[in-house]
Tab-separated table of C-alpha atoms in Angstrom:
chain	number	residue	atom	x	y	z
K	204	PHE	CA	-102.983	-7.369	3.113
K	205	ILE	CA	-103.221	-9.041	-0.302
K	206	THR	CA	-100.751	-11.743	0.728
K	207	TYR	CA	-102.605	-12.295	3.997
K	208	THR	CA	-106.045	-12.598	2.395
K	209	LEU	CA	-105.508	-13.935	-1.143
K	210	GLY	CA	-101.984	-15.377	-1.190
K	211	TRP	CA	-98.617	-14.168	-2.464
K	212	ARG	CA	-99.315	-15.068	-6.121
K	213	TYR	CA	-101.945	-12.345	-6.327
K	214	ILE	CA	-99.235	-9.735	-5.744
K	215	PHE	CA	-97.933	-10.529	-9.232
K	216	PHE	CA	-101.386	-10.736	-10.800
K	217	ILE	CA	-102.315	-7.315	-9.459
K	218	SER	CA	-98.923	-5.764	-10.255
K	219	GLY	CA	-99.121	-7.057	-13.823
K	220	THR	CA	-102.642	-5.693	-14.247
K	221	LEU	CA	-101.606	-2.278	-12.928
K	222	SER	CA	-98.625	-2.260	-15.292
K	223	PHE	CA	-100.867	-2.799	-18.311
K	224	ILE	CA	-103.240	-0.095	-17.073
K	225	GLY	CA	-100.309	2.292	-16.697
K	226	LEU	CA	-99.063	1.440	-20.179
K	227	ALA	CA	-102.467	2.107	-21.700
K	228	ALA	CA	-102.886	5.333	-19.737
K	229	ALA	CA	-99.451	6.567	-20.833
K	230	HIS	CA	-100.244	5.788	-24.472
K	231	PHE	CA	-103.596	7.525	-24.568
K	232	LEU	CA	-103.257	10.312	-21.992
K	233	LEU	CA	-99.675	11.565	-22.098
K	234	LEU	CA	-98.948	14.121	-24.782
K	235	ASP	CA	-95.601	14.604	-26.492
K	236	ASP	CA	-94.020	17.799	-25.197
K	237	ARG	CA	-92.245	18.329	-28.480
K	238	VAL	CA	-92.159	16.936	-32.000
K	239	PRO	CA	-88.962	14.890	-32.464
K	240	SER	CA	-86.636	16.062	-35.165
K	241	LYS	CA	-85.961	14.005	-38.253
K	242	GLU	CA	-82.474	13.249	-36.925
K	243	ALA	CA	-83.864	12.019	-33.622
K	244	ARG	CA	-86.382	9.752	-35.358
K	245	GLN	CA	-83.617	8.201	-37.463
K	246	LYS	CA	-81.431	7.262	-34.484
K	247	PRO	CA	-81.517	3.467	-34.097
K	248	PHE	CA	-81.917	1.809	-30.715
K	249	ASP	CA	-78.731	0.214	-29.388
K	250	PHE	CA	-80.000	-3.357	-28.999
K	251	MET	CA	-76.484	-4.785	-28.738
K	252	GLY	CA	-75.556	-2.407	-25.932
K	253	ALA	CA	-78.749	-3.198	-24.051
K	254	GLY	CA	-78.138	-6.930	-24.484
K	255	LEU	CA	-74.531	-6.759	-23.281
K	256	PHE	CA	-75.561	-4.833	-20.179
K	257	ALA	CA	-78.356	-7.309	-19.398
K	258	VAL	CA	-76.005	-10.287	-19.754
K	259	ALA	CA	-73.328	-8.619	-17.593
K	260	LEU	CA	-75.831	-7.888	-14.830
K	261	THR	CA	-77.295	-11.401	-15.033
K	262	PHE	CA	-73.914	-13.057	-14.537
K	263	LEU	CA	-73.123	-10.668	-11.686
K	264	LEU	CA	-76.306	-11.599	-9.830
K	265	LEU	CA	-75.749	-15.300	-10.508
K	266	GLY	CA	-72.203	-14.979	-9.226
K	267	ILE	CA	-73.434	-13.428	-5.994
K	268	THR	CA	-76.346	-15.741	-5.291
K	269	SER	CA	-75.026	-19.105	-6.540
K	270	GLY	CA	-71.997	-20.575	-4.857
K	271	GLY	CA	-71.005	-22.753	-7.782
K	272	LEU	CA	-71.451	-19.930	-10.259
K	273	GLY	CA	-69.411	-17.560	-8.127
K	274	TYR	CA	-66.175	-18.894	-9.601
K	275	TRP	CA	-67.056	-17.926	-13.159
K	276	GLY	CA	-70.059	-15.616	-12.792
K	277	PHE	CA	-67.915	-12.644	-11.770
K	278	PRO	CA	-65.316	-13.014	-14.546
K	279	LEU	CA	-68.060	-13.404	-17.148
K	280	SER	CA	-69.841	-10.367	-15.759
K	281	ALA	CA	-66.621	-8.338	-15.958
K	282	PHE	CA	-66.042	-9.581	-19.504
K	283	PHE	CA	-69.473	-8.575	-20.783
K	284	LEU	CA	-69.350	-5.290	-18.877
K	285	THR	CA	-66.060	-4.505	-20.627
K	286	LEU	CA	-67.666	-5.302	-23.977
K	287	PHE	CA	-70.593	-3.067	-23.053
K	288	ILE	CA	-68.318	-0.139	-22.198
K	289	ARG	CA	-66.338	-0.586	-25.429
K	290	ARG	CA	-69.578	-0.778	-27.382
K	291	GLU	CA	-70.935	2.408	-25.837
K	292	ALA	CA	-67.648	4.240	-26.376
K	293	THR	CA	-67.612	3.466	-30.112
K	294	CYS	CA	-71.314	3.240	-31.005
K	295	PRO	CA	-72.574	6.326	-32.912
K	296	HIS	CA	-75.926	6.132	-31.086
K	297	PRO	CA	-75.187	4.496	-27.693
K	298	ILE	CA	-77.858	3.546	-25.223
K	299	LEU	CA	-75.674	5.119	-22.523
K	300	ASP	CA	-73.578	8.206	-23.110
K	301	LEU	CA	-70.427	7.491	-21.084
K	302	ASP	CA	-69.478	11.164	-21.165
K	303	LEU	CA	-72.131	11.730	-18.512
K	304	PHE	CA	-69.878	10.021	-15.995
K	305	ARG	CA	-67.179	12.596	-16.639
K	306	ILE	CA	-69.494	14.999	-14.798
K	307	VAL	CA	-68.287	14.560	-11.222
K	308	PRO	CA	-71.562	15.448	-9.426
K	309	PHE	CA	-73.467	13.039	-11.677
K	310	ALA	CA	-71.004	10.179	-11.170
K	311	ALA	CA	-70.649	10.724	-7.409
K	312	GLY	CA	-74.395	11.133	-6.941
K	313	ASN	CA	-75.066	7.821	-8.676
K	314	VAL	CA	-72.480	6.030	-6.524
K	315	ALA	CA	-74.241	7.358	-3.426
K	316	ARG	CA	-77.600	6.355	-4.905
K	317	LEU	CA	-76.376	2.835	-5.671
K	318	SER	CA	-75.040	2.358	-2.144
K	319	THR	CA	-78.251	3.619	-0.548
K	320	PHE	CA	-80.525	1.338	-2.564
K	321	ILE	CA	-78.304	-1.658	-1.859
K	322	ALA	CA	-78.786	-0.980	1.851
K	323	LEU	CA	-82.517	-0.393	1.438
K	324	SER	CA	-83.134	-3.616	-0.467
K	325	THR	CA	-81.251	-5.725	2.086
K	326	ASN	CA	-83.580	-4.404	4.764
K	327	GLU	CA	-86.664	-5.022	2.614
K	328	LEU	CA	-85.675	-8.650	2.133
K	329	MET	CA	-84.377	-9.525	5.594
K	330	MET	CA	-86.826	-7.679	7.834
K	331	PRO	CA	-89.749	-10.017	6.938
K	332	PHE	CA	-87.568	-12.986	7.965
K	333	LEU	CA	-87.141	-11.426	11.391
K	334	LEU	CA	-90.786	-10.435	11.774
K	335	GLN	CA	-92.349	-13.663	10.485
K	336	PHE	CA	-89.870	-16.477	11.162
K	337	VAL	CA	-88.279	-15.209	14.379
K	338	LEU	CA	-90.995	-13.097	15.998
K	339	ARG	CA	-93.810	-15.289	14.603
K	340	MET	CA	-95.894	-12.455	13.159
K	341	ASP	CA	-98.297	-13.137	10.327
K	342	THR	CA	-97.938	-11.365	6.986
K	343	LEU	CA	-100.459	-8.658	7.867
K	344	GLU	CA	-98.733	-7.762	11.125
K	345	ALA	CA	-95.293	-7.781	9.506
K	346	GLY	CA	-96.436	-5.687	6.563
K	347	SER	CA	-98.139	-3.181	8.845
K	348	LEU	CA	-94.946	-2.661	10.833
K	349	MET	CA	-92.864	-2.207	7.687
K	350	THR	CA	-95.112	0.595	6.431
K	351	ALA	CA	-93.449	2.816	9.053
K	352	THR	CA	-90.610	3.524	6.623
K	353	ALA	CA	-92.917	4.484	3.744
K	354	LEU	CA	-95.197	6.647	5.885
K	355	VAL	CA	-92.306	8.660	7.293
K	356	LEU	CA	-90.777	8.903	3.806
K	357	MET	CA	-94.014	10.474	2.522
K	358	VAL	CA	-93.831	13.143	5.219
K	359	VAL	CA	-90.117	13.918	5.037
K	360	SER	CA	-89.655	14.027	1.242
K	361	PRO	CA	-91.584	17.297	0.640
K	362	SER	CA	-89.645	18.917	3.486
K	363	ALA	CA	-86.404	17.737	1.937
K	364	GLY	CA	-87.434	19.380	-1.346
K	365	TRP	CA	-88.128	22.658	0.482
K	366	LEU	CA	-84.751	22.399	2.234
K	367	THR	CA	-82.943	21.653	-1.028
K	368	ASP	CA	-84.346	24.816	-2.617
K	369	ARG	CA	-82.824	26.855	0.186
K	370	VAL	CA	-79.489	25.270	1.101
K	371	GLY	CA	-78.697	23.159	-1.950
K	372	SER	CA	-78.620	19.397	-2.341
K	373	THR	CA	-75.247	18.448	-0.841
K	374	LEU	CA	-75.989	18.929	2.863
K	375	PRO	CA	-79.463	17.283	2.931
K	376	ALA	CA	-78.332	14.330	0.790
K	377	ALA	CA	-75.238	13.734	2.944
K	378	ALA	CA	-77.299	14.005	6.122
K	379	GLY	CA	-79.865	11.587	4.702
K	380	ALA	CA	-77.229	9.012	3.781
K	381	ALA	CA	-75.757	9.299	7.284
K	382	VAL	CA	-79.178	8.756	8.858
K	383	VAL	CA	-79.718	5.676	6.658
K	384	ALA	CA	-76.383	4.293	7.864
K	385	VAL	CA	-77.319	4.901	11.512
K	386	ALA	CA	-80.736	3.297	11.004
K	387	MET	CA	-79.203	0.202	9.401
K	388	TYR	CA	-76.642	-0.056	12.208
K	389	THR	CA	-79.310	0.110	14.908
K	390	MET	CA	-81.284	-2.626	13.139
K	391	SER	CA	-78.357	-4.984	13.597
K	392	PHE	CA	-79.245	-5.147	17.314
K	393	LEU	CA	-82.752	-6.481	16.699
K	394	GLY	CA	-83.290	-10.108	17.674
K	395	GLN	CA	-85.700	-12.709	18.941
K	396	TYR	CA	-86.765	-10.630	21.943
K	397	SER	CA	-87.381	-7.410	20.018
K	398	GLY	CA	-90.869	-5.969	19.939
K	399	PRO	CA	-92.736	-3.360	17.888
K	400	ALA	CA	-91.569	-0.619	20.274
K	401	GLU	CA	-87.982	-1.305	19.195
K	402	ILE	CA	-88.630	-2.072	15.535
K	403	ILE	CA	-90.920	0.795	14.511
K	404	PRO	CA	-88.573	3.662	15.558
K	405	ARG	CA	-85.717	2.078	13.594
K	406	LEU	CA	-87.858	1.668	10.482
K	407	ALA	CA	-89.116	5.231	10.901
K	408	LEU	CA	-85.527	6.474	11.190
K	409	LEU	CA	-84.771	4.705	7.907
K	410	GLY	CA	-87.684	6.593	6.351
K	411	VAL	CA	-86.259	9.882	7.619
K	412	GLY	CA	-82.887	9.101	6.042
K	413	LEU	CA	-84.384	8.071	2.717
K	414	GLY	CA	-86.611	11.132	2.624
K	415	LEU	CA	-83.675	13.432	3.263
K	416	PHE	CA	-81.503	11.661	0.698
K	417	GLN	CA	-83.656	10.890	-2.326
K	418	THR	CA	-85.097	14.292	-3.217
K	419	PRO	CA	-81.780	16.230	-2.962
K	420	ASN	CA	-79.963	13.402	-4.726
K	421	ASN	CA	-82.418	13.430	-7.634
K	422	HIS	CA	-82.171	17.212	-7.837
K	423	ALA	CA	-78.365	17.126	-7.876
K	424	LEU	CA	-78.246	14.457	-10.576
K	425	ILE	CA	-80.734	16.134	-12.897
K	426	SER	CA	-79.306	19.638	-12.464
K	427	SER	CA	-75.738	18.473	-13.169
K	428	VAL	CA	-76.348	17.419	-16.785
K	429	PRO	CA	-77.016	19.524	-19.903
K	430	PRO	CA	-80.713	19.954	-20.806
K	431	GLU	CA	-80.379	17.875	-23.975
K	432	GLN	CA	-79.150	14.931	-21.853
K	433	LEU	CA	-82.027	14.922	-19.362
K	434	GLY	CA	-83.704	11.914	-20.985
K	435	ILE	CA	-80.688	9.622	-20.783
K	436	ALA	CA	-79.770	10.986	-17.337
K	437	SER	CA	-83.190	10.111	-15.940
K	438	SER	CA	-82.922	6.609	-17.385
K	439	VAL	CA	-79.486	6.152	-15.779
K	440	ILE	CA	-80.978	7.207	-12.442
K	441	SER	CA	-83.662	4.525	-12.807
K	442	ILE	CA	-81.109	1.899	-13.845
K	443	VAL	CA	-78.913	2.662	-10.836
K	444	ARG	CA	-81.910	2.276	-8.523
K	445	SER	CA	-82.834	-1.074	-10.091
K	446	VAL	CA	-79.253	-2.360	-10.063
K	447	GLY	CA	-78.855	-1.296	-6.431
K	448	ARG	CA	-82.008	-3.139	-5.429
K	449	SER	CA	-80.922	-6.228	-7.372
K	450	LEU	CA	-77.445	-6.270	-5.835
K	451	GLY	CA	-78.798	-5.695	-2.338
K	452	THR	CA	-81.384	-8.456	-2.696
K	453	ALA	CA	-78.807	-10.869	-4.084
K	454	THR	CA	-76.327	-10.071	-1.318
K	455	ALA	CA	-78.947	-10.419	1.413
K	456	THR	CA	-80.055	-13.729	-0.111
K	457	VAL	CA	-76.532	-15.061	0.299
K	458	PHE	CA	-76.448	-14.194	4.007
K	459	VAL	CA	-79.902	-15.642	4.624
K	460	SER	CA	-79.019	-18.853	2.755
K	461	MET	CA	-75.746	-19.228	4.649
K	462	ARG	CA	-77.511	-18.739	7.968
K	463	LEU	CA	-80.310	-21.171	7.152
K	464	ALA	CA	-77.770	-23.737	5.984
K	465	ALA	CA	-75.798	-23.342	9.212
K	466	VAL	CA	-78.926	-23.757	11.315
K	467	SER	CA	-79.999	-26.825	9.340
K	468	TYR	CA	-76.524	-28.358	9.702
K	469	THR	CA	-76.438	-27.867	13.454
């Protein structure tokens, strides 16, 4: 609606304003649940580790999205990622405790999470191309159709939490990932003659899969780590989500660019 009425730049203006409001609210309203120990206050932040990870991810995304950079973006990404791992393995106060990935449920759950968010972000990028450029919808119509996923997700997620409390996280998370895969597969059949009656059920099915997957997956990840590691575990979960979205967007961008180039050439 904002894009349709005010223009796409206002998305960033409003998002930035909301971010500052959230920062201020967190500073003034959230209370510390415990007083940090003297040892915790003396632990320095691992700026080098954070920098190495940022550089590694940057070169990876450049390698995916830029044809010319693909020849050296991937090796440079691997190089800096290796330095990051070595840094975290030897740093007395690492930004990422690599021992967490020795916990099989935590490692496997994050792999599943990464894969799911890669798939989700490809859909979020490419679906507007179909709706606006192929089916000639305006931004308001396209955005309204795409809310089907979020609306169904809002309904299914609480049910997935209830189900997780009763049968555990493995079965609902696996079922959710399978539903996401089916939804993505069915979307591959959409084309220039597809209408809302075909698009909305597929987007809704994606919402069902995400709702079934995310809550059990989060529960499994958090419950698999020791209580004193909950802070770093939650940050890893957020990082994996962000990396998955970045990789999915970059990968989808490559396919869109290749297709547009082919169409322009012909």
